[in-house]
């Protein structure tokens, strides 16, 4: 397992050595689950801390759905432990799971609203299951619909709502029984980008206002980028990488993470990438990844002052993730003078940048 | 048509309506739980039990494969046990109900199976038990199909009740055979056909209206 150690508090393996910490809402220890010959979960250990948003990202079939379903007993692991608020649940019977599931809200990719019930009855259903009186259920439903901005739709049926509105109802319903944990199963994958942004903003608000712990699974890095505090990357049933979002974005260790990041991080323009040659040419193309101080300081002007000789910026940008600048720059260094290139690389590395020689081109522009 | 024939027609209408309504109601009361049991016990169901599922399926298929006219006669001892007699309108309700219940169970099963599995998962994730899933998810979500299927069952029962004349149950079918066909009373035949058309159309119309009102799926 490849753990990031940049952030404070993220020890090498937080799930095994540490005694039970009260702030952990979820603790998974070495979860395994097979379906036939394929291992959906192949030894997953993970902790979700109180009040955080943990994002689990992976391609379809990586095991994320199985993982999230193990947390409320919809799926049972073959081996390993699932602790929810300190209590092991993976071997509980269906009857014992029922009260526990009321502590865990869940929202779904396809919303899963009951078409035969009005919006308010959908929201109130978890309370009906708990056996609360009708007046209390409707009062709570009204509060929650107000929270998600759908008060005027209380008496409407789900079929008359847009996708974004349906997911808002789904969120209100998941919050009805005042859960300690919210599970989000690809909650924005069926929504357009604008609606996705508004749903993510709502989830972030809920996380901040109510201090609700959220575990979400997604295949979109953009979702992780916009709301997660920490990210865990899952591939072939294993957590291949985890850490604070900005540090994983700044320094992805695994190929799968890099490939998932590809869509939202600057890439060398395809036209230029096609012309890259492994042998020395007129110019050398460097990829420079910067984060934290290196990204916020005057890196390029310092470079120009410290190392005489030309270089040029061909592509790149600085992004802000969790208030941390994270950037990727593509520099082109002309000439066949190897020492000039070495000087540049040495300078950048001294500034905590990661530098990679991508190749050479005859004419970069 | 003579006043006597007209009175016979009225009585026959009443007998058909009685047979259809009573056996329809009984098939609903027993068929819907049977349909639920089929769905619940199947693989991945909320009370998975393949053994029970196969046994139920076999019994249902057994009853459904017997032609109604044979069932009518074969069930005479059972009918006598329940009703006290093996002839007459009430006696016909027993075999009609026994034939319609497995028929309706299969129709209800199809509607219940169409309920999105995600909805059941959502109810489980909320901490709902099996009863909650049946009451809050399966039945309400499948209700349009359950009602539409009941309409189909009623119309089928009207047809089947024509055969009940064989055990002296009366009804419109019996009237049409004995007077319209065997005594060449064409006016009786025409009247029976018209009444049957009105009955079938009426049931279908009410059923369709009810389904449209219940269906919130947009």
Coordinates of C-alpha atoms in Angstrom, one line a residue:
Chain A
X1 CA 0.0 0.0 0.0
X2 CA 1.3 3.4 -0.9
X3 CA 0.5 5.9 1.8
X4 CA 1.1 9.6 1.6
X5 CA 2.8 11.0 4.6
X6 CA 2.8 14.6 3.7
X7 CA -0.1 15.6 5.9
X8 CA 0.1 15.6 9.7
X9 CA -1.6 12.8 11.4
X10 CA -1.6 10.4 8.5
X11 CA 0.5 7.7 9.9
X12 CA 1.9 4.8 7.8
X13 CA -1.0 2.5 8.5
X14 CA -3.7 4.2 10.6
X15 CA -6.0 1.2 10.6
X16 CA -3.9 -1.5 12.2
X17 CA -1.6 -0.2 14.9
X18 CA -3.7 2.5 16.5
X19 CA -6.0 1.7 19.4
X20 CA -9.7 2.4 18.7
X21 CA -9.9 6.1 18.3
X22 CA -13.3 7.6 19.3
X23 CA -13.2 10.0 16.3
X24 CA -13.3 7.2 13.8
X25 CA -16.8 6.7 12.5
X26 CA -15.7 3.8 10.2
X27 CA -12.8 1.5 10.5
X28 CA -12.3 -1.3 8.0
X29 CA -9.7 -4.0 8.7
X30 CA -8.5 -6.2 5.9
X31 CA -11.8 -6.6 4.1
X32 CA -12.0 -9.4 1.6
X33 CA -14.9 -10.3 -0.7
X34 CA -14.9 -12.5 -3.8
X35 CA -17.5 -13.0 -6.4
X36 CA -16.6 -16.2 -8.2
X37 CA -13.0 -16.0 -9.3
X38 CA -12.8 -12.2 -9.1
X39 CA -11.8 -10.5 -5.9
X40 CA -14.0 -7.4 -5.5
X41 CA -12.3 -6.5 -2.2
X42 CA -8.8 -7.9 -1.7
X43 CA -7.7 -6.7 1.7
X44 CA -9.1 -3.2 2.2
X45 CA -8.2 -1.3 5.4
X46 CA -9.5 2.2 5.8
X47 CA -10.6 4.7 8.4
X48 CA -13.2 7.4 8.1
X49 CA -12.8 10.1 10.7
X50 CA -15.6 12.0 12.4
X51 CA -16.6 15.1 10.4
X52 CA -14.5 14.5 7.3
X53 CA -15.4 13.8 3.7
X54 CA -13.6 10.8 2.5
X55 CA -13.7 10.1 -1.3
X56 CA -13.0 6.7 -2.7
X57 CA -12.3 6.8 -6.3
X58 CA -11.7 4.0 -8.8
X59 CA -12.8 2.7 -12.2
X60 CA -15.9 0.8 -12.6
X61 CA -15.4 -2.8 -11.3
X62 CA -12.6 -1.6 -9.0
X63 CA -14.7 -2.7 -5.9
X64 CA -16.1 0.6 -4.7
X65 CA -19.7 -0.4 -4.7
X66 CA -19.0 -3.6 -2.8
X67 CA -16.9 -1.6 -0.4
X68 CA -19.6 1.0 0.4
X69 CA -22.2 -1.7 0.7
X70 CA -20.2 -3.5 3.4
X71 CA -20.5 -0.4 5.6
X72 CA -24.3 -0.8 6.2
X73 CA -24.4 -4.6 5.8
X74 CA -26.1 -4.6 2.4
X75 CA -23.0 -6.7 1.4
X76 CA -21.1 -9.0 3.7
X77 CA -17.3 -9.4 3.5
X78 CA -15.9 -12.9 3.3
X79 CA -13.4 -11.9 5.9
X80 CA -12.2 -8.8 7.7
X81 CA -13.9 -6.4 10.2
X82 CA -16.2 -3.5 9.7
X83 CA -16.3 -1.2 12.7
X84 CA -19.1 1.5 12.7
X85 CA -18.7 3.9 15.7
X86 CA -16.5 1.2 17.3
X87 CA -18.9 -1.7 16.8
X88 CA -18.1 -4.6 14.6
X89 CA -21.1 -5.2 12.3
X90 CA -20.1 -7.5 9.5
X91 CA -21.3 -10.6 11.3
X92 CA -24.5 -9.1 12.7
X93 CA -27.8 -10.7 11.7
X94 CA -30.3 -8.8 9.5
X95 CA -32.4 -7.9 12.5
X96 CA -29.5 -6.4 14.5
X97 CA -28.4 -4.5 11.4
X98 CA -31.7 -2.7 11.1
X99 CA -31.3 -0.2 14.0
X100 CA -27.7 0.3 13.0
X101 CA -28.6 1.2 9.4
X102 CA -30.8 4.0 10.8
X103 CA -27.5 5.6 11.9
X104 CA -26.3 5.5 8.4
X105 CA -27.9 7.5 5.5
X106 CA -27.3 6.5 1.9
X107 CA -27.8 8.3 -1.4
X108 CA -27.7 6.5 -4.7
X109 CA -26.7 7.2 -8.3
X110 CA -30.3 6.6 -9.5
X111 CA -31.9 8.3 -6.5
X112 CA -34.1 5.3 -5.7
X113 CA -37.1 7.4 -4.7
X114 CA -40.4 5.7 -4.3
X115 CA -42.5 6.8 -7.2
X116 CA -45.8 6.0 -5.4
X117 CA -45.0 8.4 -2.5
X118 CA -45.0 12.2 -2.5
X119 CA -41.7 14.0 -1.9
X120 CA -42.5 14.6 1.8
X121 CA -43.5 10.9 2.3
X122 CA -40.3 9.8 0.7
X123 CA -38.3 12.1 3.0
X124 CA -40.3 10.9 6.1
X125 CA -40.0 7.2 5.3
X126 CA -36.9 6.5 7.5
X127 CA -38.8 8.0 10.4
X128 CA -41.9 5.9 9.6
X129 CA -39.6 2.9 9.7
X130 CA -38.4 4.0 13.1
X131 CA -42.0 4.2 14.2
X132 CA -42.2 8.0 14.8
X133 CA -45.6 9.6 15.0
X134 CA -46.9 11.2 11.8
X135 CA -46.9 14.8 13.0
X136 CA -43.2 14.5 13.9
X137 CA -42.4 12.9 10.6
X138 CA -44.0 15.6 8.6
X139 CA -42.4 18.4 10.7
X140 CA -38.9 16.8 10.1
X141 CA -39.6 16.3 6.4
X142 CA -40.5 20.0 6.1
X143 CA -37.3 21.0 7.9
X144 CA -35.2 18.9 5.6
X145 CA -37.0 20.0 2.4
X146 CA -36.2 23.5 3.5
X147 CA -32.6 22.6 4.0
X148 CA -32.3 21.2 0.5
X149 CA -34.4 24.0 -1.0
X150 CA -37.4 22.0 -2.2
X151 CA -40.1 23.1 0.3
X152 CA -42.5 23.9 -2.5
X153 CA -42.3 20.4 -3.9
X154 CA -43.4 18.6 -0.7
X155 CA -46.7 17.4 -2.2
X156 CA -45.2 16.6 -5.7
X157 CA -44.4 13.1 -6.9
X158 CA -40.8 12.3 -7.8
X159 CA -41.6 11.7 -11.5
X160 CA -42.3 15.5 -11.8
X161 CA -38.8 16.4 -10.5
X162 CA -35.5 17.0 -12.4
X163 CA -32.5 14.8 -11.7
X164 CA -30.9 17.3 -9.4
X165 CA -34.2 17.8 -7.5
X166 CA -34.5 14.1 -7.1
X167 CA -31.1 13.8 -5.6
X168 CA -31.9 16.7 -3.2
X169 CA -34.9 14.7 -2.1
X170 CA -32.6 11.6 -1.8
X171 CA -30.2 13.7 0.4
X172 CA -33.1 15.0 2.6
X173 CA -34.3 11.4 3.0
X174 CA -30.9 10.2 3.9
X175 CA -30.7 12.9 6.6
X176 CA -34.1 12.3 8.1
X177 CA -33.1 9.9 10.9
X178 CA -30.1 12.2 11.9
X179 CA -27.5 9.7 10.8
X180 CA -23.9 9.7 12.0
X181 CA -22.6 8.8 8.6
X182 CA -23.7 9.5 5.0
X183 CA -22.8 7.1 2.3
X184 CA -22.9 8.4 -1.2
X185 CA -22.9 5.9 -4.0
X186 CA -22.0 7.7 -7.2
X187 CA -24.6 10.3 -6.2
X188 CA -23.7 12.7 -9.1
X189 CA -22.8 10.3 -11.8
X190 CA -26.3 10.5 -13.5
X191 CA -26.3 14.4 -13.3
X192 CA -25.1 17.0 -15.7
X193 CA -22.0 19.1 -14.7
X194 CA -23.9 22.1 -13.4
X195 CA -26.3 20.0 -11.3
X196 CA -23.4 18.0 -10.1
X197 CA -21.7 21.2 -8.8
X198 CA -24.9 22.2 -7.0
X199 CA -25.4 18.8 -5.4
X200 CA -21.7 18.7 -4.3
X201 CA -22.0 22.2 -2.8
X202 CA -25.1 21.0 -0.9
X203 CA -23.2 18.0 0.5
X204 CA -20.3 20.2 1.5
X205 CA -22.7 22.6 3.2
X206 CA -24.3 19.7 5.1
X207 CA -20.8 18.4 6.1
X208 CA -19.9 21.8 7.4
X209 CA -23.2 22.8 9.1
X210 CA -24.1 19.5 10.6
X211 CA -20.6 18.1 11.0
X212 CA -21.8 15.0 9.2
X213 CA -19.2 12.5 8.2
X214 CA -19.5 11.6 4.5
X215 CA -18.0 8.7 2.6
X216 CA -18.5 8.9 -1.1
X217 CA -17.5 6.8 -4.0
X218 CA -17.1 8.1 -7.5
X219 CA -15.2 7.5 -10.7
X220 CA -14.8 11.3 -11.3
X221 CA -11.7 13.1 -9.9
X222 CA -13.6 16.3 -10.2
X223 CA -16.0 15.2 -7.4
X224 CA -13.0 14.4 -5.2
X225 CA -11.4 17.7 -6.1
X226 CA -14.5 19.8 -5.2
X227 CA -15.5 18.3 -1.9
X228 CA -13.3 15.6 -0.4
X229 CA -10.9 16.2 2.4
X230 CA -9.1 12.9 1.9
X231 CA -9.0 10.5 -1.0
X232 CA -8.4 6.8 -1.3
X233 CA -7.8 5.3 -4.7
X234 CA -9.1 1.7 -5.2
X235 CA -8.0 -0.6 -7.9
X236 CA -8.7 -4.3 -8.3
X237 CA -10.1 -4.5 -4.8
X238 CA -7.1 -2.8 -3.1
X239 CA -6.5 0.7 -1.8
X240 CA -3.5 1.7 -3.9
X241 CA -3.0 5.2 -2.5
X242 CA -4.6 7.5 0.1
X243 CA -4.0 10.8 1.7
X244 CA -5.2 14.4 1.8
X245 CA -6.7 15.4 -1.6
X246 CA -4.2 18.1 -2.4
X247 CA -1.2 15.9 -1.6
X248 CA -2.4 13.0 -3.8
X249 CA -3.2 15.5 -6.6
X250 CA 0.3 17.1 -6.2
X251 CA 2.2 13.8 -6.0
X252 CA 0.2 10.8 -7.4
X253 CA 2.2 7.7 -6.8
X254 CA 0.3 5.0 -8.7
X255 CA -0.5 4.8 -12.4
X256 CA -4.2 4.4 -11.8
X257 CA -4.2 7.7 -9.8
X258 CA -2.3 9.5 -12.5
X259 CA -4.7 8.2 -15.1
X260 CA -7.8 9.2 -13.1
X261 CA -6.2 12.6 -12.6
X262 CA -5.5 12.9 -16.3
X263 CA -8.9 14.4 -17.0
X264 CA -8.5 17.3 -14.7
X265 CA -4.7 18.0 -14.6
X266 CA -2.8 19.8 -17.3
X267 CA -1.4 17.5 -19.9
X268 CA 1.2 18.1 -22.5
X269 CA -0.8 19.1 -25.6
X270 CA -1.4 16.1 -27.8
X271 CA 0.2 17.7 -30.9
X272 CA 3.4 18.2 -28.9
X273 CA 3.3 14.8 -27.3
X274 CA 3.1 13.2 -30.7
X275 CA 6.3 14.8 -31.8
X276 CA 8.4 13.8 -28.7
X277 CA 11.5 11.9 -29.5
X278 CA 13.6 9.9 -26.9
X279 CA 16.9 11.0 -28.4
X280 CA 18.3 14.5 -28.0
X281 CA 16.8 17.1 -30.4
X282 CA 16.7 20.9 -30.6
X283 CA 14.7 21.3 -27.3
X284 CA 14.1 19.3 -24.2
X285 CA 10.5 19.2 -22.7
X286 CA 10.3 19.0 -19.0
X287 CA 7.3 18.3 -16.8
X288 CA 7.5 20.2 -13.5
X289 CA 5.0 19.3 -10.8
X290 CA 4.8 21.8 -8.0
X291 CA 2.7 22.0 -4.8
X292 CA 2.7 24.1 -1.6
X293 CA 5.4 26.7 -1.4
X294 CA 7.0 25.8 -4.7
X295 CA 3.7 26.6 -6.4
X296 CA 2.9 29.8 -4.6
X297 CA 6.4 31.4 -4.8
X298 CA 7.9 33.2 -7.8
X299 CA 9.4 29.9 -9.1
X300 CA 9.9 30.8 -12.7
X301 CA 11.3 34.3 -12.2
X302 CA 13.7 32.9 -9.6
X303 CA 14.7 30.2 -12.1
X304 CA 15.4 32.8 -14.7
X305 CA 17.5 34.8 -12.3
X306 CA 19.5 31.9 -10.9
X307 CA 20.2 30.0 -14.1
X308 CA 21.3 32.2 -17.1
X309 CA 20.0 31.0 -20.4
X310 CA 16.6 30.6 -22.0
X311 CA 13.7 28.3 -21.3
X312 CA 10.1 28.7 -22.1
X313 CA 6.7 27.8 -20.7
X314 CA 4.8 25.7 -23.3
X315 CA 1.8 24.7 -21.2
X316 CA 0.6 24.3 -17.6
X317 CA -1.2 26.0 -14.8
X318 CA -1.7 26.2 -11.1
X319 CA -4.9 25.0 -9.4
X320 CA -6.0 25.4 -5.8
X321 CA -7.1 22.3 -4.0
X322 CA -8.1 22.6 -0.4
X323 CA -6.6 26.1 -0.4
X324 CA -3.3 24.5 -1.5
X325 CA -1.7 25.5 -4.8
X326 CA -1.0 22.5 -6.9
X327 CA 0.4 22.9 -10.4
X328 CA 1.9 21.3 -13.4
X329 CA 4.2 23.2 -15.8
X330 CA 5.7 22.1 -19.1
X331 CA 9.0 23.8 -19.9
X332 CA 10.9 23.7 -23.0
X333 CA 14.7 24.2 -22.7
X334 CA 16.5 24.9 -25.9
X335 CA 20.0 23.9 -27.0
X336 CA 22.1 20.9 -26.7
X337 CA 24.0 22.2 -23.7
X338 CA 23.5 19.4 -21.2
X339 CA 24.9 21.4 -18.2
X340 CA 22.3 24.1 -18.7
X341 CA 19.6 21.5 -18.5
X342 CA 21.1 19.9 -15.5
X343 CA 21.3 23.3 -13.7
X344 CA 17.6 24.0 -14.4
X345 CA 16.6 20.6 -13.1
X346 CA 18.8 20.9 -10.0
X347 CA 17.4 24.4 -9.2
X348 CA 13.8 23.1 -9.6
X349 CA 14.4 20.1 -7.4
X350 CA 15.9 22.3 -4.7
X351 CA 12.6 24.1 -4.7
X352 CA 10.7 20.9 -4.0
X353 CA 9.4 20.5 -7.5
X354 CA 9.2 17.1 -9.2
X355 CA 10.9 17.2 -12.6
X356 CA 10.6 14.7 -15.3
X357 CA 12.3 14.8 -18.7
X358 CA 9.5 13.9 -21.2
X359 CA 11.7 13.9 -24.3
X360 CA 12.9 16.1 -27.1
X361 CA 11.4 17.9 -30.0
X362 CA 12.9 19.6 -33.0
X363 CA 10.6 22.6 -32.9
X364 CA 8.3 23.1 -29.9
X365 CA 6.0 25.7 -31.3
Chain B
X1 CA -88.0 -11.5 -25.8
X2 CA -90.7 -12.7 -23.5
X3 CA -90.9 -11.4 -19.9
X4 CA -89.8 -14.9 -18.6
X5 CA -86.7 -14.9 -20.8
X6 CA -86.0 -11.3 -19.6
X7 CA -86.2 -12.4 -16.0
X8 CA -83.9 -15.3 -16.8
X9 CA -81.4 -12.9 -18.4
X10 CA -81.5 -10.7 -15.3
X11 CA -80.9 -13.7 -13.0
X12 CA -78.1 -14.9 -15.2
X13 CA -76.4 -11.5 -15.1
X14 CA -76.6 -11.5 -11.3
X15 CA -75.1 -15.1 -11.2
X16 CA -72.2 -14.1 -13.5
X17 CA -71.5 -11.0 -11.5
X18 CA -71.7 -12.9 -8.3
X19 CA -69.4 -15.7 -9.5
X20 CA -66.9 -13.2 -11.0
X21 CA -66.8 -10.8 -8.1
X22 CA -66.6 -13.5 -5.4
X23 CA -63.9 -15.6 -7.0
X24 CA -62.1 -12.5 -8.2
X25 CA -62.0 -11.2 -4.6
X26 CA -60.8 -14.6 -3.3
X27 CA -58.1 -14.8 -6.0
X28 CA -56.9 -11.3 -5.0
X29 CA -56.8 -12.2 -1.3
X30 CA -54.8 -15.4 -1.9
X31 CA -53.1 -14.6 -5.2
X32 CA -51.3 -11.4 -4.1
X33 CA -49.6 -13.0 -1.0
X34 CA -48.8 -16.0 -3.2
X35 CA -47.2 -13.6 -5.8
X36 CA -45.3 -11.9 -3.0
X37 CA -44.1 -15.2 -1.7
X38 CA -42.8 -16.2 -5.1
X39 CA -40.9 -12.9 -5.4
X40 CA -39.6 -13.0 -1.8
X41 CA -38.3 -16.6 -1.9
X42 CA -36.6 -16.4 -5.3
X43 CA -32.9 -16.0 -5.7
X44 CA -31.8 -12.7 -4.3
X45 CA -35.3 -12.1 -2.8
X46 CA -36.0 -10.6 0.6
X47 CA -36.6 -14.1 2.1
X48 CA -34.6 -16.2 -0.3
X49 CA -35.6 -19.9 -0.1
X50 CA -35.2 -21.7 -3.3
X51 CA -36.8 -24.8 -2.0
X52 CA -40.0 -23.0 -1.0
X53 CA -39.9 -21.1 -4.3
X54 CA -39.7 -24.3 -6.4
X55 CA -42.5 -26.0 -4.4
X56 CA -44.8 -23.0 -4.8
X57 CA -44.0 -22.7 -8.4
X58 CA -44.7 -26.4 -9.0
X59 CA -48.1 -26.2 -7.3
X60 CA -49.1 -23.1 -9.2
X61 CA -48.1 -24.6 -12.5
X62 CA -49.9 -27.8 -11.7
X63 CA -53.2 -26.0 -11.1
X64 CA -52.7 -23.7 -14.1
X65 CA -52.1 -26.6 -16.4
X66 CA -55.4 -28.4 -15.7
X67 CA -58.2 -27.3 -18.1
X68 CA -60.9 -25.5 -16.2
X69 CA -63.7 -27.8 -17.2
X70 CA -61.8 -30.7 -15.7
X71 CA -60.9 -28.8 -12.6
X72 CA -64.6 -28.0 -12.2
X73 CA -65.4 -31.6 -12.1
X74 CA -62.3 -32.8 -10.3
X75 CA -62.9 -30.4 -7.4
X76 CA -66.4 -31.5 -6.7
X77 CA -65.5 -33.3 -3.4
X78 CA -63.6 -30.2 -2.3
X79 CA -66.5 -28.0 -3.2
X80 CA -68.9 -30.2 -1.3
X81 CA -66.6 -30.0 1.7
X82 CA -66.5 -26.2 1.6
X83 CA -70.0 -25.2 0.4
X84 CA -72.0 -28.2 1.4
X85 CA -73.2 -28.8 -2.1
X86 CA -71.6 -29.4 -5.5
X87 CA -74.1 -27.7 -7.6
X88 CA -75.3 -24.1 -8.0
X89 CA -73.7 -20.7 -8.2
X90 CA -71.9 -20.8 -4.8
X91 CA -70.5 -24.2 -5.6
X92 CA -69.0 -22.8 -8.8
X93 CA -67.2 -20.1 -6.9
X94 CA -64.8 -22.7 -5.3
X95 CA -63.3 -24.1 -8.5
X96 CA -63.3 -20.6 -10.1
X97 CA -61.4 -19.2 -7.1
X98 CA -59.0 -22.2 -7.2
X99 CA -58.3 -21.7 -10.9
X100 CA -58.0 -17.9 -10.6
X101 CA -55.7 -17.7 -7.6
X102 CA -52.6 -19.3 -9.2
X103 CA -53.4 -17.3 -12.4
X104 CA -53.5 -14.0 -10.5
X105 CA -50.4 -15.0 -8.4
X106 CA -48.4 -15.2 -11.6
X107 CA -49.7 -11.9 -12.9
X108 CA -49.0 -10.2 -9.5
X109 CA -45.5 -11.9 -9.5
X110 CA -44.7 -10.2 -12.9
X111 CA -45.7 -6.7 -11.6
X112 CA -43.8 -7.2 -8.3
X113 CA -40.7 -8.3 -10.1
X114 CA -40.7 -5.1 -12.1
X115 CA -40.1 -3.0 -9.0
X116 CA -36.6 -1.6 -9.3
X117 CA -34.2 -3.5 -7.1
X118 CA -32.6 -0.2 -6.1
X119 CA -35.8 0.8 -4.2
X120 CA -35.7 -2.4 -2.1
X121 CA -32.0 -1.7 -1.5
X122 CA -32.9 1.9 -0.4
X123 CA -35.5 0.6 2.0
X124 CA -33.0 -1.9 3.5
X125 CA -30.4 0.8 3.8
X126 CA -32.9 2.8 5.8
X127 CA -33.2 0.0 8.3
X128 CA -36.5 -1.4 7.0
X129 CA -37.4 -5.1 7.6
X130 CA -39.2 -7.4 5.2
X131 CA -42.6 -6.2 6.2
X132 CA -41.6 -2.6 5.6
X133 CA -40.3 -3.5 2.2
X134 CA -43.5 -5.3 1.3
X135 CA -45.8 -2.6 2.7
X136 CA -43.8 0.5 1.7
X137 CA -42.0 -0.5 -1.5
X138 CA -43.2 -3.7 -3.3
X139 CA -47.0 -3.3 -3.1
X140 CA -47.3 0.5 -3.5
X141 CA -44.7 0.5 -6.4
X142 CA -46.3 -2.5 -8.1
X143 CA -49.9 -1.3 -7.5
X144 CA -50.7 -0.1 -11.0
X145 CA -49.6 -3.5 -12.4
X146 CA -51.4 -5.3 -9.5
X147 CA -54.7 -3.5 -10.4
X148 CA -54.2 -3.9 -14.2
X149 CA -53.6 -7.6 -13.6
X150 CA -56.7 -7.9 -11.4
X151 CA -58.7 -6.4 -14.3
X152 CA -57.4 -9.1 -16.6
X153 CA -58.2 -11.7 -14.1
X154 CA -61.8 -10.5 -13.7
X155 CA -62.4 -10.5 -17.5
X156 CA -60.9 -14.1 -17.7
X157 CA -63.2 -15.1 -14.8
X158 CA -66.3 -13.9 -16.8
X159 CA -65.2 -16.2 -19.6
X160 CA -64.5 -19.1 -17.2
X161 CA -67.8 -18.7 -15.5
X162 CA -69.6 -19.7 -18.7
X163 CA -68.4 -23.2 -18.1
X164 CA -69.8 -23.3 -14.6
X165 CA -73.2 -24.0 -16.2
X166 CA -71.9 -27.6 -16.3
X167 CA -72.4 -27.9 -12.6
X168 CA -75.7 -26.0 -12.6
X169 CA -74.3 -22.6 -11.6
X170 CA -76.3 -20.7 -14.1
X171 CA -74.8 -17.5 -15.4
X172 CA -74.8 -15.8 -18.8
X173 CA -72.8 -18.5 -20.5
X174 CA -75.2 -21.1 -19.4
X175 CA -78.1 -19.1 -20.6
X176 CA -76.5 -18.5 -24.0
X177 CA -75.9 -22.3 -24.4
X178 CA -79.2 -23.5 -23.2
X179 CA -81.5 -20.9 -24.7
X180 CA -79.5 -19.1 -27.4
X181 CA -77.8 -22.2 -28.9
X182 CA -79.9 -25.3 -28.0
X183 CA -83.3 -23.6 -28.4
X184 CA -82.4 -21.3 -31.3
X185 CA -83.5 -18.2 -29.3
X186 CA -81.3 -15.8 -31.3
X187 CA -82.6 -12.8 -29.3
X188 CA -81.3 -14.4 -26.1
X189 CA -77.9 -15.1 -27.7
X190 CA -77.6 -11.5 -28.9
X191 CA -78.7 -10.1 -25.6
X192 CA -76.2 -12.2 -23.7
X193 CA -73.3 -11.2 -26.0
X194 CA -74.3 -7.5 -25.6
X195 CA -74.4 -7.8 -21.9
X196 CA -71.0 -9.6 -21.8
X197 CA -69.5 -6.9 -24.0
X198 CA -70.8 -4.2 -21.7
X199 CA -69.6 -6.1 -18.6
X200 CA -66.1 -6.7 -20.0
X201 CA -65.8 -3.1 -21.3
X202 CA -67.0 -1.7 -18.0
X203 CA -64.5 -3.7 -15.9
X204 CA -61.7 -2.8 -18.3
X205 CA -62.7 0.9 -18.2
X206 CA -62.8 1.0 -14.4
X207 CA -59.5 -0.9 -14.2
X208 CA -57.8 1.4 -16.7
X209 CA -59.0 4.5 -14.9
X210 CA -57.8 3.2 -11.6
X211 CA -54.4 2.3 -13.0
X212 CA -54.1 5.8 -14.5
X213 CA -54.9 7.4 -11.2
X214 CA -52.5 5.1 -9.3
X215 CA -49.6 5.4 -11.6
X216 CA -47.2 8.1 -10.5
X217 CA -44.3 7.0 -12.5
X218 CA -44.7 9.9 -14.9

